[in-house]
Every structure is written in C-alpha cells, then in structure tokens.
Short mmCIF file of C-alpha atoms in Angstrom, two decimals:
data_model
loop_
_atom_site.label_atom_id
_atom_site.label_comp_id
_atom_site.label_asym_id
_atom_site.label_seq_id
_atom_site.Cartn_x
_atom_site.Cartn_y
_atom_site.Cartn_z
CA MET A 101 118.66 79.43 -150.79
CA ALA A 102 116.15 78.41 -148.17
CA ASP A 103 114.33 80.94 -146.01
CA SER A 104 111.90 79.31 -143.60
CA SER A 105 110.87 79.67 -140.02
CA ALA A 106 111.66 76.03 -139.24
CA PRO A 107 115.38 75.63 -139.92
CA ALA A 108 115.92 72.22 -138.39
CA PRO A 109 114.22 68.86 -138.62
CA PRO A 110 113.33 66.94 -135.47
CA ASP A 111 116.34 65.81 -133.44
CA ALA A 112 117.92 62.65 -134.75
CA PRO A 113 119.23 60.06 -132.34
CA ASN A 114 122.62 59.97 -134.04
CA PRO A 115 124.61 63.17 -133.31
CA THR A 116 126.24 63.02 -136.74
CA ASP A 117 122.81 63.38 -138.36
CA ARG A 118 122.26 66.78 -136.77
CA PRO A 119 123.07 69.83 -138.87
CA VAL A 120 125.97 72.13 -138.18
CA TYR A 121 124.59 75.54 -137.33
CA VAL A 122 126.57 78.50 -138.64
CA ILE A 123 125.73 81.72 -136.83
CA GLY A 124 126.16 84.72 -139.11
CA GLY A 125 125.58 85.26 -142.83
CA GLY A 126 128.70 87.28 -143.58
CA PRO A 127 131.78 86.09 -145.50
CA GLY A 128 132.97 83.90 -142.62
CA GLY A 129 129.66 82.14 -142.14
CA LEU A 130 128.95 81.67 -145.85
CA SER A 131 132.39 80.25 -146.61
CA ALA A 132 132.17 77.86 -143.66
CA ALA A 133 128.73 76.70 -144.80
CA TYR A 134 130.00 76.03 -148.32
CA ALA A 135 133.08 74.16 -147.12
CA LEU A 136 130.91 71.96 -144.89
CA ARG A 137 128.40 71.32 -147.66
CA ALA A 138 131.23 70.39 -150.03
CA ARG A 139 132.11 67.58 -147.61
CA GLY A 140 128.55 66.33 -147.52
CA ILE A 141 127.74 67.89 -144.15
CA ARG A 142 124.47 69.74 -143.77
CA ALA A 143 125.11 73.31 -142.70
CA VAL A 144 122.36 75.77 -141.78
CA VAL A 145 123.25 79.45 -141.68
CA LEU A 146 121.29 81.50 -139.15
CA GLU A 147 121.32 85.21 -139.99
CA LYS A 148 119.58 87.72 -137.74
CA SER A 149 118.96 90.29 -140.49
CA ASP A 150 116.83 89.80 -143.58
CA ARG A 151 119.76 89.40 -146.01
CA VAL A 152 123.29 88.05 -146.14
CA GLY A 153 126.23 90.44 -145.77
CA ALA A 154 124.37 92.71 -143.37
CA SER A 155 127.46 94.32 -141.86
CA TRP A 156 128.88 95.11 -145.30
CA ARG A 157 125.67 96.82 -146.32
CA ARG A 158 126.08 99.21 -143.38
CA HIS A 159 129.62 100.38 -144.21
CA TYR A 160 130.32 103.85 -145.60
CA ASP A 161 129.85 104.35 -149.32
CA ARG A 162 133.46 104.80 -150.47
CA LEU A 163 134.80 101.71 -148.72
CA HIS A 164 136.87 99.27 -150.78
CA LEU A 165 138.62 96.13 -149.67
CA HIS A 166 142.22 96.86 -148.72
CA THR A 167 143.07 93.40 -149.99
CA THR A 168 143.27 92.39 -153.62
CA ARG A 169 140.39 90.81 -155.47
CA ARG A 170 142.46 87.72 -156.30
CA LEU A 171 143.28 87.05 -152.65
CA SER A 172 139.82 87.89 -151.34
CA GLY A 173 137.65 85.28 -153.01
CA LEU A 174 135.92 82.71 -150.82
CA PRO A 175 136.13 78.93 -151.44
CA GLY A 176 134.43 77.69 -154.57
CA LEU A 177 133.81 81.03 -156.30
CA PRO A 178 136.42 83.63 -157.30
CA MET A 179 135.49 87.29 -157.36
CA PRO A 180 134.73 88.51 -160.91
CA ARG A 181 137.49 90.38 -162.74
CA ARG A 182 135.11 93.23 -163.50
CA PHE A 183 135.19 94.18 -159.81
CA GLY A 184 138.70 95.52 -160.29
CA ARG A 185 141.73 95.09 -158.08
CA TRP A 186 140.24 96.84 -155.02
CA VAL A 187 136.67 95.67 -154.62
CA SER A 188 134.03 98.19 -153.60
CA ARG A 189 131.56 97.75 -150.76
CA ASP A 190 128.64 97.32 -153.15
CA ASP A 191 130.49 94.68 -155.15
CA VAL A 192 131.37 92.80 -151.96
CA VAL A 193 127.65 92.68 -151.15
CA ARG A 194 126.84 91.50 -154.69
CA TYR A 195 129.50 88.82 -154.38
CA LEU A 196 128.14 87.52 -151.07
CA GLU A 197 124.63 87.37 -152.49
CA LYS A 198 125.88 85.50 -155.56
CA TYR A 199 128.00 83.21 -153.37
CA ALA A 200 124.98 82.09 -151.36
CA GLU A 201 122.91 81.59 -154.51
CA HIS A 202 125.64 79.85 -156.50
CA HIS A 203 126.33 77.28 -153.79
CA GLU A 204 122.64 76.89 -152.90
CA LEU A 205 123.40 77.44 -149.25
CA GLU A 206 120.73 76.74 -146.67
CA ILE A 207 120.18 80.11 -145.03
CA VAL A 208 117.51 81.12 -142.56
CA THR A 209 117.12 84.86 -142.16
CA GLY A 210 115.47 86.76 -139.33
CA VAL A 211 116.77 84.34 -136.70
CA GLU A 212 119.05 85.61 -133.95
CA VAL A 213 120.76 83.18 -131.61
CA SER A 214 120.98 84.53 -128.07
CA ARG A 215 122.65 81.66 -126.21
CA ILE A 216 124.50 78.43 -126.94
CA GLU A 217 124.80 75.57 -124.48
CA ARG A 218 125.50 71.85 -124.46
CA THR A 219 122.59 69.49 -125.01
CA PRO A 220 121.51 67.62 -121.87
CA ASP A 221 123.04 64.39 -123.17
CA GLY A 222 126.32 66.16 -123.96
CA THR A 223 126.36 64.99 -127.59
CA GLY A 224 125.63 68.28 -129.31
CA TRP A 225 124.70 71.92 -128.95
CA LEU A 226 121.43 73.61 -128.04
CA LEU A 227 120.82 77.04 -129.54
CA HIS A 228 118.27 79.43 -128.06
CA ALA A 229 116.99 81.64 -130.86
CA THR A 230 114.36 84.17 -131.86
CA GLY A 231 110.77 83.35 -131.00
CA GLY A 232 111.65 80.82 -128.34
CA ARG A 233 113.20 78.40 -130.82
CA GLU A 234 115.48 75.71 -129.47
CA LEU A 235 117.66 74.22 -132.18
CA THR A 236 119.91 71.21 -131.74
CA GLY A 237 123.08 70.91 -133.78
CA GLY A 238 125.95 68.47 -133.91
CA ALA A 239 128.41 71.36 -134.07
CA VAL A 240 128.28 75.16 -134.16
CA VAL A 241 130.36 77.69 -136.09
CA VAL A 242 130.20 81.17 -134.59
CA ALA A 243 130.78 83.73 -137.35
CA THR A 244 129.06 86.81 -135.99
CA GLY A 245 131.87 89.09 -137.08
CA TYR A 246 134.84 91.08 -135.84
CA ASN A 247 132.95 94.36 -136.27
CA HIS A 248 129.79 93.37 -134.45
CA THR A 249 128.72 96.06 -131.98
CA PRO A 250 129.84 99.71 -132.29
CA HIS A 251 131.91 100.93 -129.35
CA VAL A 252 131.99 104.54 -128.19
CA PRO A 253 134.18 105.24 -125.14
CA ASP A 254 132.41 106.42 -122.02
CA TRP A 255 134.09 109.81 -122.14
CA PRO A 256 133.40 112.12 -119.18
CA GLY A 257 130.55 114.42 -120.09
CA ARG A 258 129.46 112.36 -123.06
CA GLY A 259 125.96 111.91 -121.68
CA THR A 260 125.36 115.66 -121.45
CA TYR A 261 126.98 116.60 -124.76
CA THR A 262 124.34 118.17 -127.00
CA GLY A 263 126.43 118.43 -130.15
CA GLU A 264 126.28 115.95 -133.01
CA LEU A 265 128.11 112.78 -131.98
CA LEU A 266 127.88 109.55 -133.97
CA HIS A 267 129.79 106.32 -134.31
CA ALA A 268 131.56 105.71 -137.61
CA SER A 269 129.12 102.86 -138.27
CA ALA A 270 126.43 105.51 -138.85
CA TYR A 271 128.55 107.47 -141.34
CA ARG A 272 127.69 106.95 -145.00
CA ASN A 273 129.18 109.77 -147.07
CA PRO A 274 130.42 113.36 -146.68
CA GLN A 275 127.35 115.07 -148.13
CA PRO A 276 125.77 116.01 -144.74
CA TYR A 277 129.10 117.52 -143.63
CA ALA A 278 129.86 119.78 -146.58
CA GLY A 279 130.94 123.20 -145.29
CA ARG A 280 131.10 121.95 -141.70
CA ASP A 281 133.85 121.52 -139.10
CA VAL A 282 134.23 117.82 -138.27
CA LEU A 283 136.34 115.99 -135.70
CA VAL A 284 137.10 112.33 -136.45
CA VAL A 285 138.20 110.39 -133.38
CA GLY A 286 140.48 107.42 -134.02
CA VAL A 287 143.15 106.79 -136.61
CA GLY A 288 142.50 103.20 -137.61
CA ASN A 289 141.70 102.43 -141.23
CA THR A 290 138.09 103.57 -140.80
CA GLY A 291 138.94 106.89 -139.16
CA ALA A 292 141.69 107.63 -141.66
CA GLU A 293 139.47 106.94 -144.65
CA ILE A 294 136.51 108.88 -143.29
CA ALA A 295 138.78 111.89 -142.67
CA VAL A 296 139.95 111.77 -146.29
CA ASP A 297 136.38 111.29 -147.49
CA LEU A 298 135.26 114.39 -145.58
CA VAL A 299 138.08 116.49 -147.03
CA GLU A 300 137.30 115.38 -150.57
CA GLY A 301 133.57 115.86 -149.93
CA GLY A 302 133.83 119.52 -149.00
CA ALA A 303 133.98 119.69 -145.20
CA SER A 304 135.31 123.11 -144.21
CA ARG A 305 137.68 121.70 -141.59
CA VAL A 306 138.66 118.15 -140.68
CA ARG A 307 140.57 117.26 -137.55
CA LEU A 308 141.73 113.77 -136.66
CA SER A 309 142.07 112.92 -132.98
CA VAL A 310 144.95 110.52 -132.36
CA ARG A 311 145.85 108.81 -129.10
CA THR A 312 148.58 106.50 -130.42
CA ALA A 313 150.38 107.14 -133.69
CA PRO A 314 149.70 104.26 -136.10
CA HIS A 315 151.92 102.44 -138.53
CA ILE A 316 151.03 103.63 -142.02
CA VAL A 317 151.72 101.55 -145.10
CA ARG A 318 151.12 102.14 -148.78
CA ARG A 319 148.28 99.99 -150.05
CA SER A 320 150.37 99.26 -153.10
CA THR A 321 153.91 100.17 -154.16
CA ALA A 322 154.91 99.75 -157.82
CA GLY A 323 152.08 97.25 -158.20
CA TRP A 324 153.09 95.23 -155.13
CA ALA A 325 150.13 95.14 -152.74
CA ALA A 326 150.82 95.48 -149.02
CA GLN A 327 148.74 92.32 -148.61
CA TYR A 328 151.38 90.29 -150.44
CA THR A 329 153.95 91.29 -147.84
CA GLY A 330 151.45 90.46 -145.10
CA VAL A 331 151.02 86.96 -146.49
CA LEU A 332 154.79 86.43 -146.76
CA VAL A 333 155.54 87.48 -143.18
CA ARG A 334 152.44 85.96 -141.57
CA ARG A 335 154.36 83.09 -139.93
CA LEU A 336 157.70 84.80 -139.33
CA PRO A 337 158.90 85.73 -135.82
CA VAL A 338 157.44 89.01 -134.58
CA GLY A 339 160.83 90.55 -133.81
CA LEU A 340 162.17 89.77 -137.27
CA VAL A 341 159.17 91.34 -139.02
CA ASP A 342 159.48 94.43 -136.81
CA ARG A 343 163.11 94.83 -137.84
CA LEU A 344 162.36 94.34 -141.53
CA ALA A 345 159.41 96.74 -141.51
CA LYS A 346 161.26 99.67 -139.98
CA PRO A 347 163.60 100.55 -142.88
CA LEU A 348 160.86 99.79 -145.41
CA ALA A 349 158.58 102.29 -143.69
CA LYS A 350 161.25 104.99 -143.86
CA LEU A 351 161.64 104.41 -147.59
CA SER A 352 157.95 104.34 -148.48
CA VAL A 353 156.24 106.64 -145.97
CA PRO A 354 157.39 110.21 -145.25
CA ASP A 355 158.02 111.38 -141.71
CA LEU A 356 154.85 113.12 -140.54
CA SER A 357 156.17 114.07 -137.09
CA ALA A 358 155.92 117.78 -137.85
CA HIS A 359 152.23 117.25 -138.60
CA GLY A 360 151.45 115.37 -135.38
CA LEU A 361 151.99 111.79 -136.57
CA PRO A 362 155.43 110.61 -135.41
CA ARG A 363 156.72 107.18 -136.32
CA PRO A 364 155.52 104.63 -133.72
CA ASP A 365 157.87 103.50 -130.97
CA THR A 366 156.77 99.86 -131.17
CA GLY A 367 157.24 97.53 -134.14
CA LEU A 368 154.63 96.99 -136.80
CA TYR A 369 154.06 93.29 -136.16
CA SER A 370 154.16 93.78 -132.40
CA ARG A 371 151.25 96.16 -132.86
CA VAL A 372 149.41 93.63 -135.00
CA ASN A 373 149.69 91.06 -132.20
CA GLU A 374 148.13 93.62 -129.89
CA GLY A 375 145.20 93.96 -132.29
CA SER A 376 146.29 97.10 -134.13
CA ILE A 377 146.43 96.70 -137.91
CA PRO A 378 148.53 99.19 -139.93
CA VAL A 379 146.65 102.01 -141.63
CA GLN A 380 146.66 101.54 -145.38
CA ASP A 381 147.09 104.87 -147.08
CA VAL A 382 144.18 105.88 -149.30
CA GLY A 383 145.02 109.58 -149.25
CA LEU A 384 145.75 110.27 -145.58
CA ILE A 385 149.47 110.96 -146.04
CA ASP A 386 148.89 113.70 -148.61
CA ALA A 387 145.95 115.14 -146.70
CA VAL A 388 148.03 115.44 -143.52
CA ARG A 389 151.08 116.84 -145.33
CA ASN A 390 149.11 119.58 -147.05
CA GLY A 391 147.17 120.47 -143.91
CA ARG A 392 143.76 119.41 -145.14
CA VAL A 393 143.53 116.94 -142.26
CA GLU A 394 144.78 118.38 -138.98
CA VAL A 395 146.05 115.92 -136.38
CA VAL A 396 145.04 116.79 -132.80
CA ALA A 397 145.41 115.15 -129.40
CA ALA A 398 143.22 112.37 -128.05
CA VAL A 399 139.75 113.13 -126.73
CA ASP A 400 139.56 113.25 -122.94
CA GLY A 401 135.92 114.20 -122.59
CA PHE A 402 133.20 116.76 -123.18
CA ASP A 403 132.46 119.89 -121.18
CA ASP A 404 130.08 122.79 -121.73
CA GLY A 405 129.42 121.86 -125.34
CA LYS A 406 133.10 121.56 -126.17
CA VAL A 407 135.45 118.65 -126.79
CA VAL A 408 138.28 118.44 -124.27
CA LEU A 409 141.55 117.11 -125.68
CA ALA A 410 144.39 115.40 -123.82
CA ASP A 411 146.69 118.42 -124.26
CA GLY A 412 144.20 120.59 -122.41
CA SER A 413 142.83 122.37 -125.44
CA ARG A 414 139.12 122.68 -126.11
CA ILE A 415 137.53 122.66 -129.53
CA GLU A 416 133.98 123.08 -130.75
CA PRO A 417 133.43 121.16 -133.99
CA ASP A 418 130.06 120.97 -135.68
CA ALA A 419 130.13 117.18 -135.57
CA VAL A 420 132.15 114.41 -133.90
CA ILE A 421 132.53 111.05 -135.65
CA ALA A 422 133.84 108.33 -133.33
CA ALA A 423 135.86 105.82 -135.34
CA THR A 424 136.54 104.01 -132.09
CA GLY A 425 136.03 100.43 -133.16
CA TYR A 426 133.71 97.60 -132.27
CA VAL A 427 133.34 94.89 -129.67
CA ARG A 428 132.67 91.25 -130.46
CA ALA A 429 129.71 91.07 -128.02
CA LEU A 430 130.06 87.31 -127.51
CA GLU A 431 129.52 87.31 -123.74
CA GLY A 432 125.79 86.63 -123.83
CA LEU A 433 126.15 84.02 -126.54
CA VAL A 434 129.02 81.91 -125.18
CA GLY A 435 130.48 83.77 -122.19
CA HIS A 436 129.12 81.19 -119.74
CA LEU A 437 131.07 78.42 -121.49
CA GLY A 438 134.51 79.71 -120.48
CA VAL A 439 135.65 80.06 -124.10
CA LEU A 440 136.51 83.78 -124.12
CA ASP A 441 139.65 85.55 -122.99
CA ALA A 442 139.81 88.67 -120.81
CA ARG A 443 139.15 90.89 -123.83
CA GLY A 444 136.05 88.95 -124.87
CA LYS A 445 137.68 87.20 -127.83
CA PRO A 446 137.53 83.44 -128.40
CA VAL A 447 140.47 81.57 -126.91
CA VAL A 448 140.79 79.56 -130.14
CA HIS A 449 139.73 80.03 -133.74
CA GLY A 450 139.57 78.07 -136.97
CA ALA A 451 139.82 74.29 -136.77
CA ARG A 452 140.63 74.25 -133.06
CA THR A 453 137.85 74.03 -130.50
CA PRO A 454 138.10 74.85 -126.80
CA ASP A 455 139.07 71.83 -124.66
CA ASN A 456 135.88 72.22 -122.67
CA ALA A 457 133.66 72.82 -125.71
CA PRO A 458 134.31 70.26 -128.48
CA GLY A 459 132.32 70.98 -131.60
CA LEU A 460 132.24 74.76 -131.03
CA TYR A 461 134.18 76.67 -133.70
CA PHE A 462 134.95 80.36 -134.20
CA THR A 463 135.91 82.18 -137.38
CA GLY A 464 136.51 85.83 -138.16
CA PHE A 465 137.61 87.03 -134.73
CA THR A 466 141.19 87.85 -135.66
CA ASN A 467 142.34 90.77 -137.81
CA PRO A 468 145.34 89.40 -139.73
CA ILE A 469 147.67 91.50 -141.89
CA SER A 470 147.37 88.85 -144.60
CA GLY A 471 143.72 89.80 -145.20
CA MET A 472 140.47 88.96 -143.43
CA PHE A 473 138.73 87.37 -146.44
CA ARG A 474 141.77 85.25 -147.22
CA GLU A 475 141.99 83.94 -143.67
CA LEU A 476 138.23 83.31 -143.52
CA ALA A 477 138.54 81.16 -146.63
CA ILE A 478 141.41 79.17 -145.13
CA ASP A 479 139.59 78.76 -141.81
CA ALA A 480 136.43 77.55 -143.57
CA GLU A 481 138.28 74.64 -145.16
CA LYS A 482 140.01 73.76 -141.90
CA ILE A 483 136.76 73.85 -139.92
CA ALA A 484 134.98 71.64 -142.45
CA LYS A 485 137.82 69.14 -142.34
CA ALA A 486 137.76 69.11 -138.53
CA VAL A 487 133.97 68.62 -138.41
CA ALA A 488 134.16 65.79 -140.95
CA LYS A 489 136.87 64.11 -138.90
CA ALA A 490 134.85 64.47 -135.69
CA ASN A 491 131.77 63.06 -137.42
CA ALA A 492 133.75 60.07 -138.63
CA ARG A 493 134.90 59.38 -135.06
CA ASP A 494 131.33 59.65 -133.77
CA ALA A 495 130.11 57.29 -136.49
CA ASP A 496 132.78 54.76 -135.57
CA ARG A 497 131.70 54.92 -131.92
CA GLN A 498 128.09 54.32 -132.96
CA VAL A 499 129.12 51.23 -134.92
CA SER A 500 131.24 49.88 -132.06
CA ARG A 501 128.25 50.09 -129.73
CA LEU A 502 126.05 47.94 -131.95
CA PRO A 503 125.53 44.39 -130.71
CA ALA A 504 127.62 41.75 -132.45
#
C-alpha cells in the first residue's frame, strides 16, 4: 500500500494513461479501487485522514453491521468467519485494513480533495487537493461517504444552551453517562441503538425524542435476516412492498402506540424512497415496552437551560445526544458542476455518470434496505466495467486519429 506525497506521475498525453482517482478510503472507495485494478486500470485512492476506514473508526463502540457477514464482503475478499454473523465495528476496521493490504491498493493518505473540475482540454478531471496539489485523472470516483458531516438542527436557543449537547458522532460508550439523565434526539438506527446502550450502561433515565414514528423490523426472525428480505424486494414496485410489509410488521413487531411509538401511516418502502431506513431492533422494542426508554415529543428548541418539546413540555436532562444524521457535504467538491439534486445528493450513482460530467462517478450515497456494503460491492464492479468501456472507446479514437 503506497503512502507518498506525490500520488500521480506527470500528465500523459493519452487520457487513458491517466489514473482514476478515488476520493475516500472507506468501503466504497476501496472496493472501487480493487475492481478497477482487477481490470488493469490504475486507481489511486486519496484519503484525507491518516488511515483507511476513518469514519468506521469514529463510530460508537457497540456498533455492529446490521447486515450479515456473508452479504457484506467487498469484491475479492470475503469477511472471515471468525467475525461472526453480525460484524463488530472493530472487525470492520480490521477488514478494511486487510482489504487494502491484500489487494495492494495504491492509497495516499493525508490528502483532501477540495474541488473537482474538468481539465482545460476537456479530456479528464483536475483535482485541487491539500497543499496546493493539482492532480489530473482520466476519471474520478467520489466515495466520500453517506455519513460525512454531522448535522445538528439549528434549534431556537441552541447557541445559548449551556447544557451538555453533542452529536451522536461524538458518542463512544455509556460510561460517561452512568447515573445520569440523558435525552437522545432522533429514532433512526443510531439513536435507537445509543438509547439501548445508555440503558444497559447504567444511565438513570433515558428519553428518546421522536418526530416521526419509524418502521421497526427485527434484525433476524427464526434465523432469517431482515437483509435477505431487503434483497428480495429491492426491485419490486414500492406499493407492492408497502402492502406486503404491513401484515408482516403486525406479526413480528408489537404495537407500541401506548408507549409513544404508533405504527407509521406511510408504507415501509415509501419511507425508504424518502431516505428513511427502517430501524432494526437491537433491544429498543423491549426497552420501550418495559419503560426503560421513554418516548417523548420532538425537540422544538432550548430555553433557559431547558429543552422545549413539540407538545409544549420542558425537560432538563443532564445531557442531550443529537442522533440527527449527517449531510453529504458535496457542494464545495462538485456543486459547481450541476451534478447534485436539491438535497445535495448526486443525481446519479454507480455506473452512470451525469450527462454533463462524463467520467465522474459516485458510490455510497444511497442507503438501500439490501445493505450498504452489498450495494457498494455491486457498484464497484459496475463502475470498473464502465470505466474500462470508456477507456476502450478513447483508445479507439486515438487510433483512428493516427495518420494512415
């Protein structure tokens, strides 16, 4: 695995001789780099931190993949059986390190790309990076991650709140909160798991602030992982999946309406298309039913040292953990290219490139119910195939321009 301050050789006159730059050394970037290398295409991974898998290293201690080990391996290297069915955060990091080493990927750490633009001759891409570097690539794969920049809502009074307020990205384990009253804001998978972690770790009181009741699914039922169902229904019509999911939910998940978590009004797959993935139960259902996690209204703001909830009540927890998600933060990198939608997400992903930006690929910016790692692996192969095809076309054009 290379680690140098000069990641690219001098520009070559033939665009197909330029490397493909992969921005991001997480699972999406590493799998894309391997798939490209397997097709004989030089791929250089640019990672802004000092090690691969940086975002995974920052996750809370108890985190495990919600997808099975067998369906979470990246191309060219399965995850070891010793990791178990639900792979831990630390084992994911070990796997990514081994993946980069095993495939001898060309990775340059400590390099952050701030802006991508077309080369003046229009044949490639110019990357502006740390230290004034300007790198020229034949194609670019953006794999900076779905969970890139922590987002905390601009709640009224947030700036003057003097209590402990942190984003879930800063949470590691429940030890600092033993014996304390904690409010967790947000009932996605992260918020739900942190709430359970706090209860099991000895917090005196745990409240979970919910704006919209989520769909909750069992991670596994009689050995059948929820991911398997996600894979099976991935390409089915949204309405059909919604109808199928409703009776299954009633059979597998108890009604928690009396505890503040009613069944959602909208269908499960409709929610997925809106960007809301079902919450996989890792103890939340039991914790809510037995009152160890109390569901409260959404946070409206902060006032006089208290948290103001949407139902008008005011509470005064010892700490507030905002499990309020992330933003992709792609605007500075590619926003000027017209390749993002109104929500800041790429207009295409995988093997497709924007019509106005050929050679610019995105991976890891969807959150599929079939599993992020699985889809990253599939996208990597598709991207490599598309780049190889584009290179072949460019090579043919070069030949056709040669004098007879």
